[in-house]
Structure formats: C-alpha cells, structure tokens
PDB file of C-alpha atoms in Angstrom:
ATOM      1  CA  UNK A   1      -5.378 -17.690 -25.114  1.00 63.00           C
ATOM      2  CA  UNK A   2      -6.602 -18.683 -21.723  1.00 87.00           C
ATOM      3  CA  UNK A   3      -3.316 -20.744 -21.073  1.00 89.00           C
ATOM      4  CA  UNK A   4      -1.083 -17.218 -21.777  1.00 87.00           C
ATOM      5  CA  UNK A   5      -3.903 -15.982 -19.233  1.00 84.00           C
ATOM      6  CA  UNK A   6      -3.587 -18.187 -16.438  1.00 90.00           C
ATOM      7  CA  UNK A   7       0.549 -18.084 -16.315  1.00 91.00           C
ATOM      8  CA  UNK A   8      -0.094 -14.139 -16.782  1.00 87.00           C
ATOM      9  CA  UNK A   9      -1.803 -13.782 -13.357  1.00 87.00           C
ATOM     10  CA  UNK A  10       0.417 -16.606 -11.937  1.00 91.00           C
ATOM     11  CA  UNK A  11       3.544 -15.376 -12.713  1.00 93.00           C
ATOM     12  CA  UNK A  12       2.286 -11.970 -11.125  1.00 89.00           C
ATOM     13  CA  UNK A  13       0.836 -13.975  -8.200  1.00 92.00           C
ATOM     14  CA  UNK A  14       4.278 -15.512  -7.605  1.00 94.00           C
ATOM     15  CA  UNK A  15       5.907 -12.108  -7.969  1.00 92.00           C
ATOM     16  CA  UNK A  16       3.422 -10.409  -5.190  1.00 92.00           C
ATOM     17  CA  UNK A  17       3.781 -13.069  -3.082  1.00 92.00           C
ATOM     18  CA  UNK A  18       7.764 -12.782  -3.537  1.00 94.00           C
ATOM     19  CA  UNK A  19       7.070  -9.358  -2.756  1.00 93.00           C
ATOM     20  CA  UNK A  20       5.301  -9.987   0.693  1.00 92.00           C
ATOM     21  CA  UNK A  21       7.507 -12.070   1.807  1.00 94.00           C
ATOM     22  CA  UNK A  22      10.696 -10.584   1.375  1.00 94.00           C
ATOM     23  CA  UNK A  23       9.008  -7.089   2.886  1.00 92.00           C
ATOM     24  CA  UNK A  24       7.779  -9.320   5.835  1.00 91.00           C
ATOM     25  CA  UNK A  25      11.123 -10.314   6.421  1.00 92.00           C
ATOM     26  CA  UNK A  26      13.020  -6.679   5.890  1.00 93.00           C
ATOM     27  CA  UNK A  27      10.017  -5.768   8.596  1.00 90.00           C
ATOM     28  CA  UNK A  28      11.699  -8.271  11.007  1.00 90.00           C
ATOM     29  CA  UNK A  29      14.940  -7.395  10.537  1.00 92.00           C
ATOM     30  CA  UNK A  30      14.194  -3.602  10.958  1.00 90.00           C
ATOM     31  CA  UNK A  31      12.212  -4.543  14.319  1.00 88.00           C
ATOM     32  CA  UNK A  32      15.323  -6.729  15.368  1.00 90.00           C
ATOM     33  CA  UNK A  33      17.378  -3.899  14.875  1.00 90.00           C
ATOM     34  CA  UNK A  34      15.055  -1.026  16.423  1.00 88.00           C
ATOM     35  CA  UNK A  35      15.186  -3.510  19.247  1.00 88.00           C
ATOM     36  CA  UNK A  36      18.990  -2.893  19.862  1.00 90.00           C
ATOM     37  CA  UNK A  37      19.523   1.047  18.470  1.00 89.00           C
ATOM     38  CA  UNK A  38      16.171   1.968  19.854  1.00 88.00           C
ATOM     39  CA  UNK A  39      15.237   4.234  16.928  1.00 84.00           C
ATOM     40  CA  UNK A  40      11.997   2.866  15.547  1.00 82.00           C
ATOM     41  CA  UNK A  41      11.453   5.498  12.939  1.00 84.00           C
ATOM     42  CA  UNK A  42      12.856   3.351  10.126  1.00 86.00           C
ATOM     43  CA  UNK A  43      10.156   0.658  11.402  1.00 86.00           C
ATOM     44  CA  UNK A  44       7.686   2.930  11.162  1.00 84.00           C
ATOM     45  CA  UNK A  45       8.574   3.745   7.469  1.00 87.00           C
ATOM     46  CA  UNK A  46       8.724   0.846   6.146  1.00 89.00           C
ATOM     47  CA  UNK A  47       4.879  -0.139   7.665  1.00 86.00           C
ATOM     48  CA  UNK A  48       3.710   2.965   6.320  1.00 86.00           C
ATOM     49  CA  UNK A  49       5.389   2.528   2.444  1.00 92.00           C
ATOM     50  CA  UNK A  50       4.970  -1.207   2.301  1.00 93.00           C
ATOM     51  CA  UNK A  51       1.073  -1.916   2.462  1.00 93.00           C
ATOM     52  CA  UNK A  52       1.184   0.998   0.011  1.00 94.00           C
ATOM     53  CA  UNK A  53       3.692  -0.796  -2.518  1.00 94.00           C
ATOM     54  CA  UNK A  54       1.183  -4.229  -1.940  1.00 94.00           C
ATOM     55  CA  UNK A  55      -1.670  -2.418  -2.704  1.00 94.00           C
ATOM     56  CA  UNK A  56      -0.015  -0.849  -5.972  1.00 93.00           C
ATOM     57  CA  UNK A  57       1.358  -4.750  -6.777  1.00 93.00           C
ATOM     58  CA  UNK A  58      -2.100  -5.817  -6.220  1.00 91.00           C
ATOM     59  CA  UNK A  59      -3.650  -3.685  -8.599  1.00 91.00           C
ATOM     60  CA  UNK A  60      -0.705  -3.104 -11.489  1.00 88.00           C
ATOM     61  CA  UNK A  61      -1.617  -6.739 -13.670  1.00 85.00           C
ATOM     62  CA  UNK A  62      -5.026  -4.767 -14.884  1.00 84.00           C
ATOM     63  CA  UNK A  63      -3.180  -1.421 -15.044  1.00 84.00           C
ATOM     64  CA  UNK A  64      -0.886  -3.396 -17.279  1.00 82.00           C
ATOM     65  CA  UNK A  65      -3.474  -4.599 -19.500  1.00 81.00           C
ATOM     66  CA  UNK A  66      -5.110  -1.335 -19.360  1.00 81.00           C
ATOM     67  CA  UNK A  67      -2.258   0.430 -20.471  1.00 81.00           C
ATOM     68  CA  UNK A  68      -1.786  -2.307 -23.950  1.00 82.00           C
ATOM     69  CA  UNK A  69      -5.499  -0.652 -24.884  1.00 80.00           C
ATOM     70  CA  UNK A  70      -4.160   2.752 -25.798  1.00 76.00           C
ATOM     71  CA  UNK A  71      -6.722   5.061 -25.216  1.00 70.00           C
ATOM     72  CA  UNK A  72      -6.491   8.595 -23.646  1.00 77.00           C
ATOM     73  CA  UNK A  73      -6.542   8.755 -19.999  1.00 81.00           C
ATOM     74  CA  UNK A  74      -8.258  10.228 -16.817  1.00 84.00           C
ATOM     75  CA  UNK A  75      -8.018  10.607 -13.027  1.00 85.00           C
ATOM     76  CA  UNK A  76     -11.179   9.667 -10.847  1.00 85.00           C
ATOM     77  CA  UNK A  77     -10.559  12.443  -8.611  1.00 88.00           C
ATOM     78  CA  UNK A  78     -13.798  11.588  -6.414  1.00 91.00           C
ATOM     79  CA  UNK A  79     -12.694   8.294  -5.555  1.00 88.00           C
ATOM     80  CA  UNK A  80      -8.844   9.731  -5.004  1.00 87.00           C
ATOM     81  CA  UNK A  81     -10.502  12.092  -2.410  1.00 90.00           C
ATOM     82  CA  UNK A  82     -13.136  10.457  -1.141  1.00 93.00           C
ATOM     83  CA  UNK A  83     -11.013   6.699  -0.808  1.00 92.00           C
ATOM     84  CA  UNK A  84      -7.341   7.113  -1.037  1.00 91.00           C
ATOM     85  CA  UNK A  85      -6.710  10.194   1.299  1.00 91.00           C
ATOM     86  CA  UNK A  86      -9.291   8.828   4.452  1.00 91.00           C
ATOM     87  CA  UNK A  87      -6.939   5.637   3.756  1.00 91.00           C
ATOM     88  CA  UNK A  88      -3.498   7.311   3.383  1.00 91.00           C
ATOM     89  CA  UNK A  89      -4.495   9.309   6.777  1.00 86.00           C
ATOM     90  CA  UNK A  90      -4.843   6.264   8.524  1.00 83.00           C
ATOM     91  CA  UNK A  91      -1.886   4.674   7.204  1.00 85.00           C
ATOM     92  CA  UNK A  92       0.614   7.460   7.963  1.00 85.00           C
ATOM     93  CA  UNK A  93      -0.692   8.503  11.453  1.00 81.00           C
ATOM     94  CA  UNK A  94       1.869   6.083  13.579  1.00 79.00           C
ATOM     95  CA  UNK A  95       4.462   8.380  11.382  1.00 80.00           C
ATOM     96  CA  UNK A  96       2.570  11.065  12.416  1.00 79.00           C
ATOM     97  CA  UNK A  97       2.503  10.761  15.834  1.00 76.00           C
ATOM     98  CA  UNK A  98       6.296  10.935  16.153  1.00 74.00           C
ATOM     99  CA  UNK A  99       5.822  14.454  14.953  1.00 74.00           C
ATOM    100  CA  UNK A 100       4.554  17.638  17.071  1.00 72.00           C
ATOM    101  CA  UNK A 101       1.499  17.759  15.051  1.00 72.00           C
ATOM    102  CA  UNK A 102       0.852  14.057  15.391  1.00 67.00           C
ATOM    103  CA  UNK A 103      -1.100  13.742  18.460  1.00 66.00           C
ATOM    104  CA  UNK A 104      -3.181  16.612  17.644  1.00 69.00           C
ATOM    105  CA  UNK A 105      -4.654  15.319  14.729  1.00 73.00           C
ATOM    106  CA  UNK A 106      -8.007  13.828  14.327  1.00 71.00           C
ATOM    107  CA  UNK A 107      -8.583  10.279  15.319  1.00 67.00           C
ATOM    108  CA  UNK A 108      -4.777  10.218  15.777  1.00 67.00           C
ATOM    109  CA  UNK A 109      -5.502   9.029  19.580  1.00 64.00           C
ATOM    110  CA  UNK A 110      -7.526   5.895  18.446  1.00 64.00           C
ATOM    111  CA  UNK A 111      -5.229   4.806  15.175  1.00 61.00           C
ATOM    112  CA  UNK A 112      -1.899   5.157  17.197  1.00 60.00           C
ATOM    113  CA  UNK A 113      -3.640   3.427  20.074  1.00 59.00           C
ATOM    114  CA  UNK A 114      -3.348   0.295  17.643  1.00 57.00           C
ATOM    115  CA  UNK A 115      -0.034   1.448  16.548  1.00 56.00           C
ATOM    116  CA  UNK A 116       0.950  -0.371  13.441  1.00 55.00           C
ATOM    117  CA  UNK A 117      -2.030  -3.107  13.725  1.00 76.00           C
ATOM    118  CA  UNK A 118      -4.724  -4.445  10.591  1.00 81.00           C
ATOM    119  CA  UNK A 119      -6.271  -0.885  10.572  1.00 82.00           C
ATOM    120  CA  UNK A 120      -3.423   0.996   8.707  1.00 84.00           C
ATOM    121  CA  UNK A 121      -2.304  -2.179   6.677  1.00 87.00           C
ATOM    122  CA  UNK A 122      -5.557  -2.636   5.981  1.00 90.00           C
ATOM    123  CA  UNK A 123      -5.981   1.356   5.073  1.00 90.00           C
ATOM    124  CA  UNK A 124      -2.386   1.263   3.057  1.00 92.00           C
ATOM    125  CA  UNK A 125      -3.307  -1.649   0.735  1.00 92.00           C
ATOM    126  CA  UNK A 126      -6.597   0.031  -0.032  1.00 93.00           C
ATOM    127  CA  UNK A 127      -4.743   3.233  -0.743  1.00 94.00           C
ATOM    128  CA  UNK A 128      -2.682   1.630  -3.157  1.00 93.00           C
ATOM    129  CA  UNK A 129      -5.144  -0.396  -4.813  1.00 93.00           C
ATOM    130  CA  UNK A 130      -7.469   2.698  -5.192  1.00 93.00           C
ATOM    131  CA  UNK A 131      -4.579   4.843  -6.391  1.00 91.00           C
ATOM    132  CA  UNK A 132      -4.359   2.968  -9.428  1.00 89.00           C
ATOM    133  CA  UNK A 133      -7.311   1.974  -9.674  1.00 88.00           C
ATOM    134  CA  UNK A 134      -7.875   5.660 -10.051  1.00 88.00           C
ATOM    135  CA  UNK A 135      -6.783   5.697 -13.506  1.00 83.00           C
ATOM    136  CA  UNK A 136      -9.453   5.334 -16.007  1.00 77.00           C
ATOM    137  CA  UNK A 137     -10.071   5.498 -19.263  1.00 69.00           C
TER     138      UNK A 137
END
C-alpha cells in the first residue's frame, strides 16, 4: 500500500512540476512578446491566474483523496474570507492598477510598487491552496 502511495504523490509531483515549468516558460514568451507589441496586459494575466492554478495543483492530490471518502460536504467560509480574499487582493492588484479604480485602492501603491514580485505569487499560491483547502467535510 505504501508503494501505490509513494508513485501517487510522485506522479502528481512530476505533473506540478510539469506544470511550473511549462507556465514559467509561456511567462517568458508572453514577456518576449509584450517586449515587441508593448501591451503587457496578457503578462499581467497570466501572473495573476498562474500562482492561482499552482496553488490549486498543490492542494488537488488530498482533495482527490478526499473526494474517494464520500461524505457530504461543506465550505469553511471563515477561512475563504478571512485567507483567500486578503490573498486574491494582493494577487490581482498589478491587474488592478491598469484599471481607473486601481490606484485608488488600498495598499494598491505598495503591492504595484513590487509589481509582479514574491508578494502576489506568494499571495496567489496561498489563494489557491486555501481555496481548496476550503472544502471540508
């Protein structure tokens, strides 16, 4: 049983790694290509989805095994509200800021200061992770 384990989380470790690496390379490509069109909104996208997509990838293997168990399901709504939206904030405020609202917002000065830096990949893995994480039983 602990063999079926091991290559369980492996396999899923190869996949999520797979995953990073192919989104780390679309990232370039979209940078190379801001670079000569000058339109960085599709940059921006992508590093707001894709630390959101990790964070889900990060936590699905449990979901997955929490889902085989079959029993009736809830949503943690404190830790949605008091983890994932403070994190999804973060992670969408360089989006933001290319809005008219954007630079308005609060704290929008110091998170777009860092522009797409550790602080909202940081913030969109941990909204991911806590989004599904979110789902109890």
């Amino acid at each position: 049983m602990s063999i079926k384990r091991f290559l369980y989380y492996l396999i899923w470790t190869l996949v999520i790694g797979g995953a990073i690496y192919l989104g780390n390379n679309y990232q370039l490509a979209l940078e190379e290509q801001s670079e000569t069109t000058f339109n960085i909104i599709p940059v921006l996208i992508f590093a707001t989805i894709f630390p959101l997509l990790v964070g889900i990838l990060l936590r699905l293997p449990k979901l997955i095994i929490d889902i085989k168990e079959k029993r009736p399901w809830t949503f943690d709504w404190v830790k949605g509200l008091a983890i994932v939206l403070p994190a999804l904030y973060i992670t969408i405020l360089p989006l933001l800021s290319y809005t008219s609202v954007g630079m308005n917002l609060p704290f929008a000065n110091e998170v777009i200061f860092f522009g797409n830096s550790l602080y909202t990949t940081t913030a969109g893995i941990v909204a991911g992770y806590v989004l599904l994480d979110s789902f109890v039983k």
